[in-house]
Amino acid sequence: MSPGSRPLELAVDPKSAVPVYEQIKRAIKMDILSGHLSDGDALMSIRELATKLQVNPNTILKSYYQLEVDGFVVSRPGAGYYVRVDRKKFHQERRHSFVRETAEYLSRITEIGYSVQEAISELERQLEIARSKGG
Amino acid sequence: MLEIRDLDFAFGRKPIYRNLNLAIPSGQVVLVTGINGAGKSTLLRLVAGVLKPARGTISLDPRLGRDPRAKIGFISDRLSLYESLRVDQLIRLHLSLFHVEQFDDSLIRHTRIGLRQRIKELSIGQRTILHLALILSPKPDLLLIDEVIHDLDAYLRRLFLDEIIRQLSEREMTVIMVNVNFHDIESLVDRVVMLRDGEIAVDESIESLKQKVKKIVSREEQTRLPVLFQREYSDRREYVVYPFDERSLDGVQGDVVDLNLNDIVAAFIAGEYA
């Protein structure tokens, strides 16, 4: 697959209180953290991604610009945006995402009436199952 | 920058605007909305130069040059195309009027509009998309869109929005839209302006609007909230609140729900009719 042609599995939710540029930024960061995008990969061009998501190109530009400030991508004038991860930022962000995802998970399960203790037991139970399957 | 300063306008004795002020930076995409009769279309026609203000000024971006009207694309709600012309004749006429070298057919290429067809043989959706293609071909720096895109089916809307996105990504184009159906343009809009009685009632970036307008669903009646619009159901009450503030929730038992642009505008408008 040519650089930048990897389809970004991302859809924006206009109803969310999280601004669209922030949703896009987070999704790309997740792609980088999970290794779907790695150093040297091109991001989709602003126009392509704007058309795909049906959002204002300025919004995409804002996401890309912030990713650049955050140390995840670099822009090459005339050539677009490329992934280039600052190792320190990468580990900070990885940790940050882990904490955020965990907090969100806990808030969802407590919302439906389970306790954190029950969550831990369930995690241990699932870990057991995974282990026994893994042999 | 498009700047409207101290604008007064009336239709005969019926005042539409009194002392309206609005500044729109270049490249911004603005949605203008409000109840029927709030003066939305009139605003576009004033900016397009079709109507003249009674008092005040509308200054267009100096970068639009000495003949700024040539750089404005106005998609009016009163479409008039020459019925008996063929499509290719109309395109040629339009190109010569606007001194455009070449017609960009990307918008109509996939629409089954035949160049040899007469305008009167086209469907409403086809006419609208042809009109949009003609308006966009001189590459306007300021695009004014009235409610016409309601006439497009889902496929043609998508084509049209793709074309707007393409042009927005190629150059700095300012867009002012009036009251178009919100669900698929929401992510294109930077800013929302609501008109009420000839004045600006709300002027917010889309992001702050979403932070400031929330729905609160509660079992009990709420009396201290700044409510735009409310609805009662047998088991609950729903309040659309503006401006929303976490602190105003003290002592309120209820859930806070995010809203999309459509819900937000509907709540403002419902509030005006109430």
GROMACS .gro file of C-alpha atoms in nm:
model
  409
    1MET     CA    1   0.000   0.000   0.000
    2SER     CA    2   0.136   0.340  -0.092
    3PRO     CA    3   0.208   0.591   0.182
    4GLY     CA    4  -0.098   0.774   0.301
    5SER     CA    5  -0.336   0.538   0.132
    6ARG     CA    6  -0.404   0.339   0.444
    7PRO     CA    7  -0.769   0.398   0.517
    8LEU     CA    8  -0.802   0.565   0.850
    9GLU     CA    9  -1.064   0.373   1.042
   10LEU     CA   10  -1.214   0.678   1.188
   11ALA     CA   11  -1.552   0.837   1.192
   12VAL     CA   12  -1.631   1.162   1.361
   13ASP     CA   13  -1.930   1.196   1.588
   14PRO     CA   14  -2.066   1.547   1.541
   15LYS     CA   15  -2.294   1.501   1.841
   16SER     CA   16  -2.007   1.446   2.080
   17ALA     CA   17  -1.901   1.728   2.307
   18VAL     CA   18  -1.543   1.639   2.214
   19PRO     CA   19  -1.456   1.880   1.932
   20VAL     CA   20  -1.412   1.720   1.591
   21TYR     CA   21  -1.045   1.821   1.561
   22GLU     CA   22  -0.982   1.657   1.897
   23GLN     CA   23  -1.158   1.335   1.789
   24ILE     CA   24  -0.940   1.319   1.477
   25LYS     CA   25  -0.625   1.395   1.673
   26ARG     CA   26  -0.700   1.121   1.926
   27ALA     CA   27  -0.778   0.866   1.655
   28ILE     CA   28  -0.449   0.932   1.477
   29LYS     CA   29  -0.259   0.916   1.805
   30MET     CA   30  -0.422   0.579   1.875
   31ASP     CA   31  -0.312   0.460   1.531
   32ILE     CA   32   0.041   0.566   1.610
   33LEU     CA   33   0.042   0.418   1.961
   34SER     CA   34  -0.095   0.088   1.835
   35GLY     CA   35   0.162   0.071   1.557
   36HIS     CA   36  -0.085   0.098   1.268
   37LEU     CA   37   0.104   0.407   1.171
   38SER     CA   38   0.476   0.420   1.224
   39ASP     CA   39   0.771   0.647   1.162
   40GLY     CA   40   0.789   0.768   0.804
   41ASP     CA   41   0.427   0.688   0.713
   42ALA     CA   42   0.240   0.965   0.538
   43LEU     CA   43  -0.088   1.091   0.678
   44MET     CA   44  -0.374   1.123   0.434
   45SER     CA   45  -0.371   1.459   0.258
   46ILE     CA   46  -0.588   1.725   0.418
   47ARG     CA   47  -0.823   1.730   0.125
   48GLU     CA   48  -0.859   1.352   0.112
   49LEU     CA   49  -0.934   1.319   0.480
   50ALA     CA   50  -1.169   1.621   0.478
   51THR     CA   51  -1.364   1.466   0.192
   52LYS     CA   52  -1.369   1.124   0.353
   53LEU     CA   53  -1.500   1.255   0.685
   54GLN     CA   54  -1.702   1.541   0.531
   55VAL     CA   55  -1.545   1.797   0.758
   56ASN     CA   56  -1.396   2.138   0.701
   57PRO     CA   57  -1.035   2.112   0.575
   58ASN     CA   58  -0.942   2.371   0.839
   59THR     CA   59  -1.045   2.122   1.105
   60ILE     CA   60  -0.808   1.859   0.964
   61LEU     CA   61  -0.536   2.120   0.943
   62LYS     CA   62  -0.591   2.202   1.310
   63SER     CA   63  -0.564   1.833   1.409
   64TYR     CA   64  -0.246   1.787   1.205
   65TYR     CA   65  -0.097   2.106   1.339
   66GLN     CA   66  -0.161   1.996   1.698
   67LEU     CA   67  -0.016   1.653   1.628
   68GLU     CA   68   0.291   1.835   1.506
   69VAL     CA   69   0.308   2.048   1.821
   70ASP     CA   70   0.258   1.734   2.030
   71GLY     CA   71   0.557   1.573   1.860
   72PHE     CA   72   0.383   1.298   1.662
   73VAL     CA   73   0.412   1.418   1.305
   74VAL     CA   74   0.620   1.655   1.100
   75SER     CA   75   0.511   1.856   0.800
   76ARG     CA   76   0.718   1.868   0.489
   77PRO     CA   77   0.622   2.176   0.291
   78GLY     CA   78   0.452   2.076  -0.028
   79ALA     CA   79   0.465   1.708   0.058
   80GLY     CA   80   0.224   1.674   0.345
   81TYR     CA   81   0.244   1.530   0.695
   82TYR     CA   82   0.451   1.233   0.806
   83VAL     CA   83   0.464   1.036   1.126
   84ARG     CA   84   0.774   1.105   1.326
   85VAL     CA   85   0.749   1.019   1.689
   86ASP     CA   86   0.943   1.178   1.964
   87ARG     CA   87   1.014   0.874   2.189
   88LYS     CA   88   0.957   1.061   2.512
   89LYS     CA   89   0.624   1.203   2.391
   90PHE     CA   90   0.526   0.859   2.267
   91HIS     CA   91   0.565   0.702   2.611
   92GLN     CA   92   0.394   0.991   2.786
   93GLU     CA   93   0.101   0.969   2.546
   94ARG     CA   94   0.083   0.592   2.575
   95ARG     CA   95   0.058   0.622   2.951
   96HIS     CA   96  -0.190   0.906   2.921
   97SER     CA   97  -0.415   0.703   2.688
   98PHE     CA   98  -0.400   0.404   2.917
   99VAL     CA   99  -0.509   0.612   3.216
  100ARG     CA  100  -0.784   0.781   3.018
  101GLU     CA  101  -0.920   0.456   2.870
  102THR     CA  102  -0.918   0.295   3.214
  103ALA     CA  103  -1.095   0.588   3.374
  104GLU     CA  104  -1.359   0.587   3.100
  105TYR     CA  105  -1.408   0.213   3.138
  106LEU     CA  106  -1.452   0.244   3.512
  107SER     CA  107  -1.693   0.528   3.478
  108ARG     CA  108  -1.905   0.327   3.232
  109ILE     CA  109  -1.924   0.017   3.450
  110THR     CA  110  -1.994   0.210   3.770
  111GLU     CA  111  -2.268   0.389   3.577
  112ILE     CA  112  -2.444   0.055   3.534
  113GLY     CA  113  -2.403  -0.028   3.898
  114TYR     CA  114  -2.084  -0.237   3.926
  115SER     CA  115  -1.807  -0.162   4.168
  116VAL     CA  116  -1.439  -0.119   4.089
  117GLN     CA  117  -1.374  -0.434   4.297
  118GLU     CA  118  -1.611  -0.630   4.073
  119ALA     CA  119  -1.427  -0.493   3.771
  120ILE     CA  120  -1.097  -0.620   3.905
  121SER     CA  121  -1.244  -0.968   3.969
  122GLU     CA  122  -1.386  -0.974   3.618
  123LEU     CA  123  -1.050  -0.871   3.468
  124GLU     CA  124  -0.881  -1.152   3.661
  125ARG     CA  125  -1.144  -1.402   3.546
  126GLN     CA  126  -1.095  -1.299   3.182
  127LEU     CA  127  -0.720  -1.319   3.225
  128GLU     CA  128  -0.761  -1.679   3.348
  129ILE     CA  129  -0.972  -1.766   3.042
  130ALA     CA  130  -0.716  -1.608   2.809
  131ARG     CA  131  -0.436  -1.799   2.981
  132SER     CA  132  -0.612  -2.134   2.960
  133LYS     CA  133  -0.684  -2.074   2.589
  134GLY     CA  134  -0.327  -1.972   2.528
  135GLY     CA  135  -0.226  -2.309   2.679
  136MET     CA  136  -1.235   4.000   0.649
  137LEU     CA  137  -1.595   4.079   0.566
  138GLU     CA  138  -1.722   4.354   0.788
  139ILE     CA  139  -2.078   4.472   0.837
  140ARG     CA  140  -2.095   4.793   1.037
  141ASP     CA  141  -2.399   4.970   1.186
  142LEU     CA  142  -2.626   4.827   0.921
  143ASP     CA  143  -2.988   4.940   0.895
  144PHE     CA  144  -3.222   4.795   0.643
  145ALA     CA  145  -3.598   4.798   0.588
  146PHE     CA  146  -3.844   4.675   0.334
  147GLY     CA  147  -4.063   4.982   0.303
  148ARG     CA  148  -4.179   5.052   0.656
  149LYS     CA  149  -4.092   4.709   0.785
  150PRO     CA  150  -3.754   4.728   0.957
  151ILE     CA  151  -3.537   4.422   0.909
  152TYR     CA  152  -3.207   4.522   1.072
  153ARG     CA  153  -3.118   4.791   1.316
  154ASN     CA  154  -2.757   4.857   1.385
  155LEU     CA  155  -2.629   4.517   1.283
  156ASN     CA  156  -2.257   4.450   1.328
  157LEU     CA  157  -2.082   4.135   1.213
  158ALA     CA  158  -1.722   4.061   1.117
  159ILE     CA  159  -1.627   3.741   0.937
  160PRO     CA  160  -1.257   3.659   0.891
  161SER     CA  161  -1.151   3.521   0.554
  162GLY     CA  162  -1.177   3.148   0.525
  163GLN     CA  163  -1.443   3.107   0.791
  164VAL     CA  164  -1.752   2.892   0.729
  165VAL     CA  165  -2.053   3.054   0.895
  166LEU     CA  166  -2.405   2.922   0.935
  167VAL     CA  167  -2.671   3.192   0.968
  168THR     CA  168  -2.997   3.073   1.113
  169GLY     CA  169  -3.313   3.196   1.285
  170ILE     CA  170  -3.689   3.172   1.252
  171ASN     CA  171  -3.861   3.249   0.922
  172GLY     CA  172  -3.866   3.621   0.867
  173ALA     CA  173  -3.557   3.683   1.082
  174GLY     CA  174  -3.383   3.832   0.778
  175LYS     CA  175  -3.141   3.554   0.689
  176SER     CA  176  -3.182   3.563   0.313
  177THR     CA  177  -3.190   3.942   0.319
  178LEU     CA  178  -2.849   3.939   0.483
  179LEU     CA  179  -2.706   3.730   0.200
  180ARG     CA  180  -2.862   3.957  -0.059
  181LEU     CA  181  -2.712   4.263   0.110
  182VAL     CA  182  -2.368   4.104   0.118
  183ALA     CA  183  -2.404   3.997  -0.245
  184GLY     CA  184  -2.487   4.357  -0.336
  185VAL     CA  185  -2.833   4.272  -0.469
  186LEU     CA  186  -2.983   4.498  -0.201
  187LYS     CA  187  -2.838   4.825  -0.070
  188PRO     CA  188  -2.824   4.912   0.302
  189ALA     CA  189  -3.024   5.214   0.418
  190ARG     CA  190  -2.744   5.302   0.655
  191GLY     CA  191  -2.410   5.154   0.752
  192THR     CA  192  -2.147   4.978   0.548
  193ILE     CA  193  -2.060   4.632   0.425
  194SER     CA  194  -1.693   4.614   0.343
  195LEU     CA  195  -1.561   4.314   0.160
  196ASP     CA  196  -1.211   4.181   0.184
  197PRO     CA  197  -0.975   4.420  -0.001
  198ARG     CA  198  -0.808   4.113  -0.149
  199LEU     CA  199  -1.119   4.061  -0.359
  200GLY     CA  200  -0.981   4.340  -0.576
  201ARG     CA  201  -1.141   4.634  -0.752
  202ASP     CA  202  -1.438   4.437  -0.872
  203PRO     CA  203  -1.522   4.232  -0.563
  204ARG     CA  204  -1.866   4.128  -0.690
  205ALA     CA  205  -1.695   3.914  -0.951
  206LYS     CA  206  -1.540   3.709  -0.669
  207ILE     CA  207  -1.870   3.644  -0.493
  208GLY     CA  208  -2.065   3.331  -0.567
  209PHE     CA  209  -2.427   3.375  -0.468
  210ILE     CA  210  -2.645   3.069  -0.468
  211SER     CA  211  -2.980   3.232  -0.423
  212ASP     CA  212  -3.304   3.061  -0.330
  213ARG     CA  213  -3.452   3.211  -0.644
  214LEU     CA  214  -3.287   3.009  -0.912
  215SER     CA  215  -3.344   3.135  -1.258
  216LEU     CA  216  -3.183   2.960  -1.546
  217TYR     CA  217  -3.271   3.019  -1.906
  218GLU     CA  218  -3.526   2.747  -1.969
  219SER     CA  219  -3.494   2.712  -2.344
  220LEU     CA  220  -3.114   2.707  -2.361
  221ARG     CA  221  -2.916   2.387  -2.387
  222VAL     CA  222  -2.680   2.302  -2.103
  223ASP     CA  223  -2.369   2.367  -2.314
  224GLN     CA  224  -2.508   2.704  -2.428
  225LEU     CA  225  -2.578   2.808  -2.072
  226ILE     CA  226  -2.229   2.708  -1.965
  227ARG     CA  227  -2.073   2.911  -2.247
  228LEU     CA  228  -2.289   3.210  -2.163
  229HIS     CA  229  -2.188   3.189  -1.799
  230LEU     CA  230  -1.818   3.154  -1.877
  231SER     CA  231  -1.818   3.462  -2.098
  232LEU     CA  232  -2.011   3.666  -1.840
  233PHE     CA  233  -1.762   3.582  -1.569
  234HIS     CA  234  -1.452   3.576  -1.789
  235VAL     CA  235  -1.376   3.220  -1.692
  236GLU     CA  236  -1.150   3.024  -1.926
  237GLN     CA  237  -1.273   2.678  -1.859
  238PHE     CA  238  -1.577   2.516  -1.705
  239ASP     CA  239  -1.494   2.277  -1.427
  240ASP     CA  240  -1.728   1.988  -1.491
  241SER     CA  241  -1.626   1.783  -1.187
  242LEU     CA  242  -1.958   1.854  -1.019
  243ILE     CA  243  -2.186   1.753  -1.306
  244ARG     CA  244  -1.973   1.475  -1.455
  245HIS     CA  245  -2.152   1.204  -1.260
  246THR     CA  246  -2.504   1.342  -1.266
  247ARG     CA  247  -2.647   1.233  -1.602
  248ILE     CA  248  -2.683   1.590  -1.715
  249GLY     CA  249  -2.638   1.588  -2.092
  250LEU     CA  250  -2.469   1.887  -2.251
  251ARG     CA  251  -2.725   1.885  -2.533
  252GLN     CA  252  -3.026   1.877  -2.302
  253ARG     CA  253  -3.250   2.179  -2.264
  254ILE     CA  254  -3.260   2.332  -1.916
  255LYS     CA  255  -3.635   2.275  -1.899
  256GLU     CA  256  -3.578   1.900  -1.939
  257LEU     CA  257  -3.369   1.877  -1.622
  258SER     CA  258  -3.504   1.770  -1.285
  259ILE     CA  259  -3.500   2.018  -0.996
  260GLY     CA  260  -3.202   1.845  -0.838
  261GLN     CA  261  -3.012   1.849  -1.170
  262ARG     CA  262  -3.087   2.217  -1.222
  263THR     CA  263  -2.965   2.298  -0.875
  264ILE     CA  264  -2.640   2.107  -0.915
  265LEU     CA  265  -2.582   2.270  -1.256
  266HIS     CA  266  -2.641   2.607  -1.097
  267LEU     CA  267  -2.393   2.524  -0.820
  268ALA     CA  268  -2.134   2.414  -1.077
  269LEU     CA  269  -2.176   2.742  -1.265
  270ILE     CA  270  -2.146   2.950  -0.948
  271LEU     CA  271  -1.837   2.760  -0.832
  272SER     CA  272  -1.655   2.765  -1.166
  273PRO     CA  273  -1.513   3.120  -1.131
  274LYS     CA  274  -1.368   3.001  -0.797
  275PRO     CA  275  -1.537   3.257  -0.572
  276ASP     CA  276  -1.357   3.387  -0.263
  277LEU     CA  277  -1.686   3.446  -0.090
  278LEU     CA  278  -1.960   3.190  -0.131
  279LEU     CA  279  -2.314   3.271  -0.020
  280ILE     CA  280  -2.552   2.976  -0.006
  281ASP     CA  281  -2.923   3.014   0.046
  282GLU     CA  282  -3.148   2.721   0.122
  283VAL     CA  283  -3.135   2.570  -0.227
  284ILE     CA  284  -2.947   2.258  -0.138
  285HIS     CA  285  -3.271   2.123   0.006
  286ASP     CA  286  -3.355   2.038  -0.353
  287LEU     CA  287  -3.069   1.791  -0.378
  288ASP     CA  288  -3.105   1.423  -0.304
  289ALA     CA  289  -2.852   1.253  -0.077
  290TYR     CA  290  -2.618   1.166  -0.365
  291LEU     CA  291  -2.615   1.514  -0.517
  292ARG     CA  292  -2.568   1.672  -0.174
  293ARG     CA  293  -2.265   1.458  -0.119
  294LEU     CA  294  -2.122   1.562  -0.456
  295PHE     CA  295  -2.186   1.925  -0.373
  296LEU     CA  296  -2.031   1.904  -0.026
  297ASP     CA  297  -1.727   1.722  -0.165
  298GLU     CA  298  -1.682   2.005  -0.414
  299ILE     CA  299  -1.705   2.268  -0.138
  300ILE     CA  300  -1.451   2.074   0.068
  301ARG     CA  301  -1.223   2.049  -0.233
  302GLN     CA  302  -1.240   2.423  -0.292
  303LEU     CA  303  -1.194   2.501   0.078
  304SER     CA  304  -0.879   2.292   0.082
  305GLU     CA  305  -0.738   2.463  -0.225
  306ARG     CA  306  -0.779   2.826  -0.125
  307GLU     CA  307  -0.909   3.058   0.140
  308MET     CA  308  -1.280   3.077   0.068
  309THR     CA  309  -1.529   3.235   0.306
  310VAL     CA  310  -1.868   3.065   0.315
  311ILE     CA  311  -2.193   3.201   0.456
  312MET     CA  312  -2.481   2.951   0.454
  313VAL     CA  313  -2.838   3.016   0.549
  314ASN     CA  314  -3.042   2.757   0.729
  315VAL     CA  315  -2.938   2.461   0.526
  316ASN     CA  316  -3.036   2.123   0.662
  317PHE     CA  317  -2.784   2.068   0.934
  318HIS     CA  318  -2.712   1.702   0.968
  319ASP     CA  319  -2.450   1.671   0.695
  320ILE     CA  320  -2.296   2.018   0.706
  321GLU     CA  321  -2.238   2.026   1.078
  322SER     CA  322  -1.870   1.935   1.055
  323LEU     CA  323  -1.809   2.200   0.791
  324VAL     CA  324  -1.925   2.490   1.002
  325ASP     CA  325  -1.687   2.702   1.211
  326ARG     CA  326  -1.938   2.942   1.353
  327VAL     CA  327  -2.312   2.982   1.408
  328VAL     CA  328  -2.497   3.313   1.400
  329MET     CA  329  -2.864   3.322   1.502
  330LEU     CA  330  -3.073   3.622   1.406
  331ARG     CA  331  -3.373   3.739   1.603
  332ASP     CA  332  -3.578   4.050   1.528
  333GLY     CA  333  -3.303   4.195   1.313
  334GLU     CA  334  -3.037   4.148   1.576
  335ILE     CA  335  -2.774   3.888   1.646
  336ALA     CA  336  -2.908   3.673   1.929
  337VAL     CA  337  -2.631   3.413   1.932
  338ASP     CA  338  -2.285   3.422   1.782
  339GLU     CA  339  -2.066   3.131   1.885
  340SER     CA  340  -1.800   2.905   1.743
  341ILE     CA  341  -1.941   2.558   1.689
  342GLU     CA  342  -1.722   2.425   1.968
  343SER     CA  343  -1.831   2.674   2.229
  344LEU     CA  344  -2.193   2.637   2.121
  345LYS     CA  345  -2.173   2.267   2.198
  346GLN     CA  346  -2.017   2.333   2.535
  347LYS     CA  347  -2.282   2.588   2.622
  348VAL     CA  348  -2.598   2.413   2.505
  349LYS     CA  349  -2.690   2.087   2.678
  350LYS     CA  350  -2.999   1.885   2.743
  351ILE     CA  351  -3.077   1.801   3.105
  352VAL     CA  352  -3.308   1.510   3.167
  353SER     CA  353  -3.459   1.507   3.512
  354ARG     CA  354  -3.744   1.346   3.703
  355GLU     CA  355  -3.814   1.663   3.895
  356GLU     CA  356  -3.920   2.002   3.783
  357GLN     CA  357  -3.630   2.245   3.754
  358THR     CA  358  -3.684   2.613   3.809
  359ARG     CA  359  -3.337   2.764   3.834
  360LEU     CA  360  -3.195   2.661   3.499
  361PRO     CA  361  -3.159   2.902   3.204
  362VAL     CA  362  -3.400   2.706   2.987
  363LEU     CA  363  -3.432   2.759   2.612
  364PHE     CA  364  -3.691   2.496   2.558
  365GLN     CA  365  -3.852   2.223   2.766
  366ARG     CA  366  -4.063   1.919   2.718
  367GLU     CA  367  -4.258   1.711   2.965
  368TYR     CA  368  -4.301   1.337   2.943
  369SER     CA  369  -4.491   1.112   3.181
  370ASP     CA  370  -4.174   1.005   3.363
  371ARG     CA  371  -3.929   1.283   3.299
  372ARG     CA  372  -3.871   1.641   3.191
  373GLU     CA  373  -3.621   1.750   2.933
  374TYR     CA  374  -3.465   2.094   2.943
  375VAL     CA  375  -3.242   2.240   2.678
  376VAL     CA  376  -3.023   2.482   2.868
  377TYR     CA  377  -2.820   2.783   2.749
  378PRO     CA  378  -2.576   2.891   2.871
  379PHE     CA  379  -2.488   2.565   3.040
  380ASP     CA  380  -2.246   2.577   3.326
  381GLU     CA  381  -2.141   2.289   3.551
  382ARG     CA  382  -2.194   2.511   3.854
  383SER     CA  383  -2.555   2.577   3.764
  384LEU     CA  384  -2.616   2.206   3.818
  385ASP     CA  385  -2.578   2.231   4.194
  386GLY     CA  386  -2.872   2.055   4.350
  387VAL     CA  387  -3.005   1.935   4.014
  388GLN     CA  388  -3.080   1.563   3.990
  389GLY     CA  389  -3.047   1.469   3.628
  390ASP     CA  390  -2.839   1.360   3.333
  391VAL     CA  391  -2.656   1.595   3.101
  392VAL     CA  392  -2.683   1.502   2.735
  393ASP     CA  393  -2.475   1.641   2.445
  394LEU     CA  394  -2.664   1.772   2.145
  395ASN     CA  395  -2.590   1.794   1.776
  396LEU     CA  396  -2.625   2.116   1.582
  397ASN     CA  397  -2.969   2.025   1.455
  398ASP     CA  398  -3.104   1.976   1.809
  399ILE     CA  399  -2.938   2.296   1.924
  400VAL     CA  400  -3.082   2.511   1.648
  401ALA     CA  401  -3.423   2.346   1.685
  402ALA     CA  402  -3.422   2.432   2.057
  403PHE     CA  403  -3.337   2.796   1.991
  404ILE     CA  404  -3.606   2.823   1.730
  405ALA     CA  405  -3.866   2.642   1.942
  406GLY     CA  406  -3.779   2.883   2.223
  407GLU     CA  407  -3.864   3.176   1.998
  408TYR     CA  408  -4.202   3.040   1.905
  409ALA     CA  409  -4.287   2.960   2.267
   0.00000   0.00000   0.00000
